[in-house]
PDB file of C-alpha atoms in Angstrom:
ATOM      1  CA  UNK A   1     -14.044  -6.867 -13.837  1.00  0.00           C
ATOM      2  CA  UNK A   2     -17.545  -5.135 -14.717  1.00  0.00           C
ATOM      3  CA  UNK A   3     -20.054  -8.059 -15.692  1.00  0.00           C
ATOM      4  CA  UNK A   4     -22.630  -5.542 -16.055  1.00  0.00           C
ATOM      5  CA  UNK A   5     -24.695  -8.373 -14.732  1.00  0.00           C
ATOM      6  CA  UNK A   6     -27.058  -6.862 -11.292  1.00  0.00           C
ATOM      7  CA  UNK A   7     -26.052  -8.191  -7.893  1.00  0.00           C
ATOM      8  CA  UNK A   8     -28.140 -10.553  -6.224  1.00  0.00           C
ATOM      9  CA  UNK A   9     -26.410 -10.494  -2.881  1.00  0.00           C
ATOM     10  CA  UNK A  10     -23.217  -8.903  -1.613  1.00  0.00           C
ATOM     11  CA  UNK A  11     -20.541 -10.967   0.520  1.00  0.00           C
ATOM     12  CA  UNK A  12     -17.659  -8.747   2.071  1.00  0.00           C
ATOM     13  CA  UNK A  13     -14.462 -11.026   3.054  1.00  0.00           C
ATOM     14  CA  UNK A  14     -11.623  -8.986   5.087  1.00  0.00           C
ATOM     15  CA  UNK A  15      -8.282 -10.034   4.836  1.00  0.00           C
ATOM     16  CA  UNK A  16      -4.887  -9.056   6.336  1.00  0.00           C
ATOM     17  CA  UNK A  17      -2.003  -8.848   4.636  1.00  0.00           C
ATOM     18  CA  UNK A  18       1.627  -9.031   4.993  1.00  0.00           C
ATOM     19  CA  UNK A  19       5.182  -6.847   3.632  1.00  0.00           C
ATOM     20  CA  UNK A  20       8.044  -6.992   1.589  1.00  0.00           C
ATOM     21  CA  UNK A  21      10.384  -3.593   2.061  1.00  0.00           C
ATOM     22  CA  UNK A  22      13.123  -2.659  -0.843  1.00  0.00           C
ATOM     23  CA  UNK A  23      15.435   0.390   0.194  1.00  0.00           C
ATOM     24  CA  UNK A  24      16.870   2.295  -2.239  1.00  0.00           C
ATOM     25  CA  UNK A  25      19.830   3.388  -0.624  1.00  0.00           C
ATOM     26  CA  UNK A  26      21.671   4.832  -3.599  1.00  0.00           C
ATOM     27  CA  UNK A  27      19.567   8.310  -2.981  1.00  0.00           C
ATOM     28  CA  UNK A  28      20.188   9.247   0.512  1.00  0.00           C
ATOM     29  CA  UNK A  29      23.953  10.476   0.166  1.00  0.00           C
ATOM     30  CA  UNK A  30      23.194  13.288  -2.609  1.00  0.00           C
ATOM     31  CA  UNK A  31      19.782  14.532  -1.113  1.00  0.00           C
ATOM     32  CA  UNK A  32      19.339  15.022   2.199  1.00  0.00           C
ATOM     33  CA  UNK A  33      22.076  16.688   3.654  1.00  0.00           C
ATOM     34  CA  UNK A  34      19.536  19.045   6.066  1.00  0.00           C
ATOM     35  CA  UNK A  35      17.035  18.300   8.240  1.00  0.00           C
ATOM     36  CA  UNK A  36      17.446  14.551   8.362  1.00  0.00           C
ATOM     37  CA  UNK A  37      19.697  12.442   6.464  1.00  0.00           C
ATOM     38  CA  UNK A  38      18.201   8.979   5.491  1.00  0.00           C
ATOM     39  CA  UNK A  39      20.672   6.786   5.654  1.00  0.00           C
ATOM     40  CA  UNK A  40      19.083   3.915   6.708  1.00  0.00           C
ATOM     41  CA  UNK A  41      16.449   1.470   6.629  1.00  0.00           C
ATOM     42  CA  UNK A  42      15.660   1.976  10.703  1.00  0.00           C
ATOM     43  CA  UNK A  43      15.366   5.609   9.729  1.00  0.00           C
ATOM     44  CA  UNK A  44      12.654   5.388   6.967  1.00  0.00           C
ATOM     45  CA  UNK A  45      11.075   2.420   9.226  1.00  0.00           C
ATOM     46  CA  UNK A  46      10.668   4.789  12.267  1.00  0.00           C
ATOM     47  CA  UNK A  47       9.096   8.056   9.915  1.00  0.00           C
ATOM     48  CA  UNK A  48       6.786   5.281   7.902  1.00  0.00           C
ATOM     49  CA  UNK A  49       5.517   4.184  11.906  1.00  0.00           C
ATOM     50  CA  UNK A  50       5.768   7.891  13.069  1.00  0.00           C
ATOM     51  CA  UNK A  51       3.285   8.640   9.606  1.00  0.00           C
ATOM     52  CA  UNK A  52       1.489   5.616   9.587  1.00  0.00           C
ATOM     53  CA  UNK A  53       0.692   5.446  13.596  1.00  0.00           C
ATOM     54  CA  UNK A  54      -2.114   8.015  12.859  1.00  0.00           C
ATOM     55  CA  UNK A  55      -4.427   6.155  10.246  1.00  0.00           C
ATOM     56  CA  UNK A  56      -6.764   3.210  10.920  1.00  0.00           C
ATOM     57  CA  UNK A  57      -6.466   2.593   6.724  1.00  0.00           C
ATOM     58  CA  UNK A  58      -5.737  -1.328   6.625  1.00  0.00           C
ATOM     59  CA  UNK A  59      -3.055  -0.774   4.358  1.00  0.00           C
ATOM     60  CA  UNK A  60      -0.989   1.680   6.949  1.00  0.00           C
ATOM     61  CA  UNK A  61      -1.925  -0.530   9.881  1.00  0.00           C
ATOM     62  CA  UNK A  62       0.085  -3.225   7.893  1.00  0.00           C
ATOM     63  CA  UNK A  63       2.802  -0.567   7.400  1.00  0.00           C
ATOM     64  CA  UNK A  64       3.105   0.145  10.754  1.00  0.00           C
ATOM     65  CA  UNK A  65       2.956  -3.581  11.954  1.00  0.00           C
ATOM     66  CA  UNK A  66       5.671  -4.133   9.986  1.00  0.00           C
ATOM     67  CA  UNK A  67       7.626  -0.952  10.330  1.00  0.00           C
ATOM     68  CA  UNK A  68       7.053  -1.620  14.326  1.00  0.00           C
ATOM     69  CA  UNK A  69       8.155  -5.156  14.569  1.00  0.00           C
ATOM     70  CA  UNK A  70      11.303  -4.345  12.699  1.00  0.00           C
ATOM     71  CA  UNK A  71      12.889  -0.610  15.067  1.00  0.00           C
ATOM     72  CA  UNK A  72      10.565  -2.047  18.383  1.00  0.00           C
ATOM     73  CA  UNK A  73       9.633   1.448  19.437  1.00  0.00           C
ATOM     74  CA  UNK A  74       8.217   4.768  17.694  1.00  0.00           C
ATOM     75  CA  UNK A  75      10.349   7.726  18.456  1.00  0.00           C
ATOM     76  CA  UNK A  76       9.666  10.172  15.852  1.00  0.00           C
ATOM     77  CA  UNK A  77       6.677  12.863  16.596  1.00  0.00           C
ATOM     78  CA  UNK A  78       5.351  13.501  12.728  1.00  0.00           C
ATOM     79  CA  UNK A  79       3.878  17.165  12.794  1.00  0.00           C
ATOM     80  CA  UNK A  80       1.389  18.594   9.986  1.00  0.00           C
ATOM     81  CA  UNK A  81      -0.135  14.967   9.550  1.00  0.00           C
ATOM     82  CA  UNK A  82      -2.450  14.795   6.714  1.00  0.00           C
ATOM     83  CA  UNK A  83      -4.267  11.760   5.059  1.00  0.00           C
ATOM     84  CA  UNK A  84      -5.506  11.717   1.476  1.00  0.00           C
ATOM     85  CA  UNK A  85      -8.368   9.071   0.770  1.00  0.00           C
ATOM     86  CA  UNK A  86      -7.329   6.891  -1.928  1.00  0.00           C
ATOM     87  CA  UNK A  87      -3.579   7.662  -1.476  1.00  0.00           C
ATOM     88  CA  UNK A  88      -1.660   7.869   1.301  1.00  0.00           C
ATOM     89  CA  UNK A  89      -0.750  10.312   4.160  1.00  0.00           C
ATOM     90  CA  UNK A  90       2.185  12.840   4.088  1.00  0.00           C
ATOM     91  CA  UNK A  91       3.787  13.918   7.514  1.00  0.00           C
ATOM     92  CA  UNK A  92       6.154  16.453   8.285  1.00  0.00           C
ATOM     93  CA  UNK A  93       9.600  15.670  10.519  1.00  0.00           C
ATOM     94  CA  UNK A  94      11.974  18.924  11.107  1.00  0.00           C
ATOM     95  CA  UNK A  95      10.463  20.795   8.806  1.00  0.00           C
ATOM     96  CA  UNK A  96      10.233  18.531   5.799  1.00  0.00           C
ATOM     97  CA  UNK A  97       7.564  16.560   4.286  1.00  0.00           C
ATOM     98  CA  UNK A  98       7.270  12.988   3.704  1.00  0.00           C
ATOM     99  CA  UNK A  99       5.057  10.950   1.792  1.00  0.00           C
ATOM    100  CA  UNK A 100       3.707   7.324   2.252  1.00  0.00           C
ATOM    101  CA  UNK A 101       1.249   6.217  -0.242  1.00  0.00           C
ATOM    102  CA  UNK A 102       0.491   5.006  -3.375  1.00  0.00           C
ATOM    103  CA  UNK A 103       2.043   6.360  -6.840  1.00  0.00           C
ATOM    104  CA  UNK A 104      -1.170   9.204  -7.146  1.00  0.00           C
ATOM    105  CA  UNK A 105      -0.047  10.759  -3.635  1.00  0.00           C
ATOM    106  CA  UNK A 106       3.600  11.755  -5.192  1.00  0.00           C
ATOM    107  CA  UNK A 107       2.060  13.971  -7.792  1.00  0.00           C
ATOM    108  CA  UNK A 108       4.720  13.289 -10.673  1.00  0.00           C
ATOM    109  CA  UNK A 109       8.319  12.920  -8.307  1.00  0.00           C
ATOM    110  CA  UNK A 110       9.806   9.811 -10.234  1.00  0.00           C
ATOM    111  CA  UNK A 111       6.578   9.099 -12.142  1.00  0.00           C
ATOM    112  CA  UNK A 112       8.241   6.701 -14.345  1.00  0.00           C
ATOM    113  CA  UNK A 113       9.995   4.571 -11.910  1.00  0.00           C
ATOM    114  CA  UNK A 114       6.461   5.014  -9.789  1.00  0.00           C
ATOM    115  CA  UNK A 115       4.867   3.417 -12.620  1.00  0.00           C
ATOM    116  CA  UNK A 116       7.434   0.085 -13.411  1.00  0.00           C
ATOM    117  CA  UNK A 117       7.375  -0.325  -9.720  1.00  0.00           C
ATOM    118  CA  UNK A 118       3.598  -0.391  -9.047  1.00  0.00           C
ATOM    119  CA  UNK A 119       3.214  -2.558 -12.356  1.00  0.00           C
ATOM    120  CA  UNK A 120       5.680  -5.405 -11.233  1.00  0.00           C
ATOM    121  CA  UNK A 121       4.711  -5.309  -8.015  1.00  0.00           C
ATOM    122  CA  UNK A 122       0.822  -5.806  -8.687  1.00  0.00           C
ATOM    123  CA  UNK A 123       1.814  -8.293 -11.267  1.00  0.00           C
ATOM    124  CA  UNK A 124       2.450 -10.084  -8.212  1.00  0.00           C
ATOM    125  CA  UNK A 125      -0.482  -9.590  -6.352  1.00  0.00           C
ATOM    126  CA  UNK A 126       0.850  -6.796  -4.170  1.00  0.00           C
ATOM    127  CA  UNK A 127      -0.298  -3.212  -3.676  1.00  0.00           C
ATOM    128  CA  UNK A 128       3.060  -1.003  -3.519  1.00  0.00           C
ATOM    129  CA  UNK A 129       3.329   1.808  -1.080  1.00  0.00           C
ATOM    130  CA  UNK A 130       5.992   4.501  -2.231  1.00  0.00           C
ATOM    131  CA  UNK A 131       7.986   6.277   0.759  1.00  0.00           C
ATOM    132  CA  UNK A 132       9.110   9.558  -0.279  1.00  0.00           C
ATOM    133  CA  UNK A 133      10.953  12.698   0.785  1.00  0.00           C
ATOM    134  CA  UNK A 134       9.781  15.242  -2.035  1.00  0.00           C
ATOM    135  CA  UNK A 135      12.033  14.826  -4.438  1.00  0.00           C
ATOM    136  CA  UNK A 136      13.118  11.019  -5.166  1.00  0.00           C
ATOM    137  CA  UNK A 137      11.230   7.391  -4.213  1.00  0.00           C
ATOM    138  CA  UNK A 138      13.540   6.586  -1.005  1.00  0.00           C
ATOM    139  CA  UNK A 139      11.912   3.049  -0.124  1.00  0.00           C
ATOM    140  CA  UNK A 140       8.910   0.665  -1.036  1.00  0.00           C
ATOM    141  CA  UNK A 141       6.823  -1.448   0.723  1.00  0.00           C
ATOM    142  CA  UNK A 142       4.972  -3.930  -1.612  1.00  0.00           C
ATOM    143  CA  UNK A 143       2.091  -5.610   0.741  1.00  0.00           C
ATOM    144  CA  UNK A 144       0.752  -9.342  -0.135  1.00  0.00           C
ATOM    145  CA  UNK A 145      -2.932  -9.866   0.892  1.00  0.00           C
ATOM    146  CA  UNK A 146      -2.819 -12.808   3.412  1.00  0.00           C
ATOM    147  CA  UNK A 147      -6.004 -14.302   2.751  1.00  0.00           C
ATOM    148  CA  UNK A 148      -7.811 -16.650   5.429  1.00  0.00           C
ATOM    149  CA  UNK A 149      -7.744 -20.007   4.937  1.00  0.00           C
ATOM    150  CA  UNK A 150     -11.335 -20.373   4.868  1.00  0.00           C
ATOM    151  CA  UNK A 151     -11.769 -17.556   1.989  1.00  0.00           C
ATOM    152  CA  UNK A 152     -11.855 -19.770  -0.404  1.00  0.00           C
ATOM    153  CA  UNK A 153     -13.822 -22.378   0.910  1.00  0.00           C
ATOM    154  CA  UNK A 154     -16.973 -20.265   2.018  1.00  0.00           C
ATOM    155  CA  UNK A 155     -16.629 -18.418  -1.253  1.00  0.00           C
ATOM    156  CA  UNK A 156     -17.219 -21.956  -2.988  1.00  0.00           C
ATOM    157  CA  UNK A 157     -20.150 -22.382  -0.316  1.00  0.00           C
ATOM    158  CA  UNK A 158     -21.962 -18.818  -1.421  1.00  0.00           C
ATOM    159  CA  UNK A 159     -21.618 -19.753  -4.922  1.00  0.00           C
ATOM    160  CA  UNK A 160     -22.676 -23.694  -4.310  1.00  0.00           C
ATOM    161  CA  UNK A 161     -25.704 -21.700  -2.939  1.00  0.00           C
ATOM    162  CA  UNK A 162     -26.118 -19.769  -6.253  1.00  0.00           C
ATOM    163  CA  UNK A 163     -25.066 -16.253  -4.794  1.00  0.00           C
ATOM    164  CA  UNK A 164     -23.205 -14.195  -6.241  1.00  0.00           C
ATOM    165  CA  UNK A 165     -19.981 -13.071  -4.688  1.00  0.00           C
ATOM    166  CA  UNK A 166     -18.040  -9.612  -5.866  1.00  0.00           C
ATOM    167  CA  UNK A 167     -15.332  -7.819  -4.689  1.00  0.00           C
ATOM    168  CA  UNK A 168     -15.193  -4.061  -4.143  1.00  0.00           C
ATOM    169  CA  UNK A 169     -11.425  -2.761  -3.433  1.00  0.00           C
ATOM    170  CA  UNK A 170      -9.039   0.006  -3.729  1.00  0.00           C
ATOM    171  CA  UNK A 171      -6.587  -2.112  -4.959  1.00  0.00           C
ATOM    172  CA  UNK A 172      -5.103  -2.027  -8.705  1.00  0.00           C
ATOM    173  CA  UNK A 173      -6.671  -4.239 -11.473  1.00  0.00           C
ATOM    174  CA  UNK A 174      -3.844  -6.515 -11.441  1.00  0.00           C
ATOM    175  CA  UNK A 175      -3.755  -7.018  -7.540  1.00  0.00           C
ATOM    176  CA  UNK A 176      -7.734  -7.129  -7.537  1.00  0.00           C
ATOM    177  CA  UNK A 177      -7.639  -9.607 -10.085  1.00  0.00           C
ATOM    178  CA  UNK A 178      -4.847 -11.926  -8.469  1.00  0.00           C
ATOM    179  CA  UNK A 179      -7.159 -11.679  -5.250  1.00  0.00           C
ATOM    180  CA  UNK A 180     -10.269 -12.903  -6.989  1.00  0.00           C
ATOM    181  CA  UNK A 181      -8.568 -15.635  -8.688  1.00  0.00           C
ATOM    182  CA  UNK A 182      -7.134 -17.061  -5.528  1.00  0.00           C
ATOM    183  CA  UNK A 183     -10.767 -17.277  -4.153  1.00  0.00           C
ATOM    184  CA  UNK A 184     -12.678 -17.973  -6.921  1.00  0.00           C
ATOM    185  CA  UNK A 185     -14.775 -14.651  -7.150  1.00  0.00           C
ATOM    186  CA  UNK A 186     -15.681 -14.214 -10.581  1.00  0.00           C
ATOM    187  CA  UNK A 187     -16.922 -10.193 -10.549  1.00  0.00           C
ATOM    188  CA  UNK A 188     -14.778  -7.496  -8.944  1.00  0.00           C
ATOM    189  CA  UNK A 189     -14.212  -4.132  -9.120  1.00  0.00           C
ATOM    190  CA  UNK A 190     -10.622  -2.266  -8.443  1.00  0.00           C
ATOM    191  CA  UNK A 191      -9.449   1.100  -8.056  1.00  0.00           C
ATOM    192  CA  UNK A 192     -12.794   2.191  -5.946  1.00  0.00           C
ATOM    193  CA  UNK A 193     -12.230   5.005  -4.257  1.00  0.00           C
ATOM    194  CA  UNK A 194     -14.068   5.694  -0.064  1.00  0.00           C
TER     195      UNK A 194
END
């Protein structure tokens, strides 16, 4: 939300966060009949840790937490690993590419269903995270900011001591805004780009 009133001071809260996974299973049997056949969630789990095991971004860390805890080992060596600030990385596993990131990393595959899913997830607070193989949106990962405890509370302190608190994030508007209502920060700004 752009106030367009100046910033006094500048408060930076960091927060975890935590995943729901959907599968859609209903496209594995008709498209990927070489290289690798995704047939299962413990397969897209281990290329999402395989991808995910090379970024520090908070958002793949959670990925690969949760990707991790769920197959208990990585045993996948991603090749051709690239990571594009602002969407997501792509890695390549027996010759074919993979992409984990948000709806602007899949350049147009399933834009429509991209779109409904990003919009009802972030109308829940949570940023989704599209898993792809090229062609078709194989699996989702919607992640919930886990805010501390105290967020809220020291917010309320800052402001008690008339400073302004704002929020700069690369989440969504609708997941930016959820955050800032939960805490109580009243300026924010979403979509921001490193």
């Amino acid at each position: 939300k752009k106030s367009g009133r100046p910033w006094v001071k500048f408060a930076v809260e960091d927060y975890g966060g935590s995943v729901e996974f959907a599968l859609f299973g209903k496209d594995y049997e008709t498209l990927y009949k070489e290289n690798i056949e995704l047939k299962d969630k413990m397969s897209v789990l281990r290329l999402s840790a395989a991808i995910e095991s090379r970024s520090n971004h908070p958002i793949a860390e959670c990925v690969y937490t949760y990707a991790m805890a769920q197959i208990g080992e990585e045993n996948i060596a991603i090749e051709g690993y690239s990571y594009e600030p602002g969407r997501g990385a792509t890695g390549v596993y027996q010759g074919k590419t993979y992409y984990l990131g948000n709806r602007r990393l899949l350049n147009g595959i399933e834009e429509k269903r991209s779109y409904t899913l990003e919009k009802e997830y972030s109308k829940q607070g949570k940023t989704a995270v599209f898993f792809s193989g090229g062609r078709k949106i194989m699996a989702v990962f919607a992640i919930a900011d886990t805010l501390k405890a105290e967020s809220a509370f020291a917010i309320a302190q800052l402001k008690d001591k008339n400073i302004r608190v704002g929020m700069l994030t690369g989440d969504n508007e609708n997941v930016a805004k959820a955050i800032a209502e939960r805490v109580g920060i009243d300026d924010y700004y979403a979509e921001a780009l490193p």
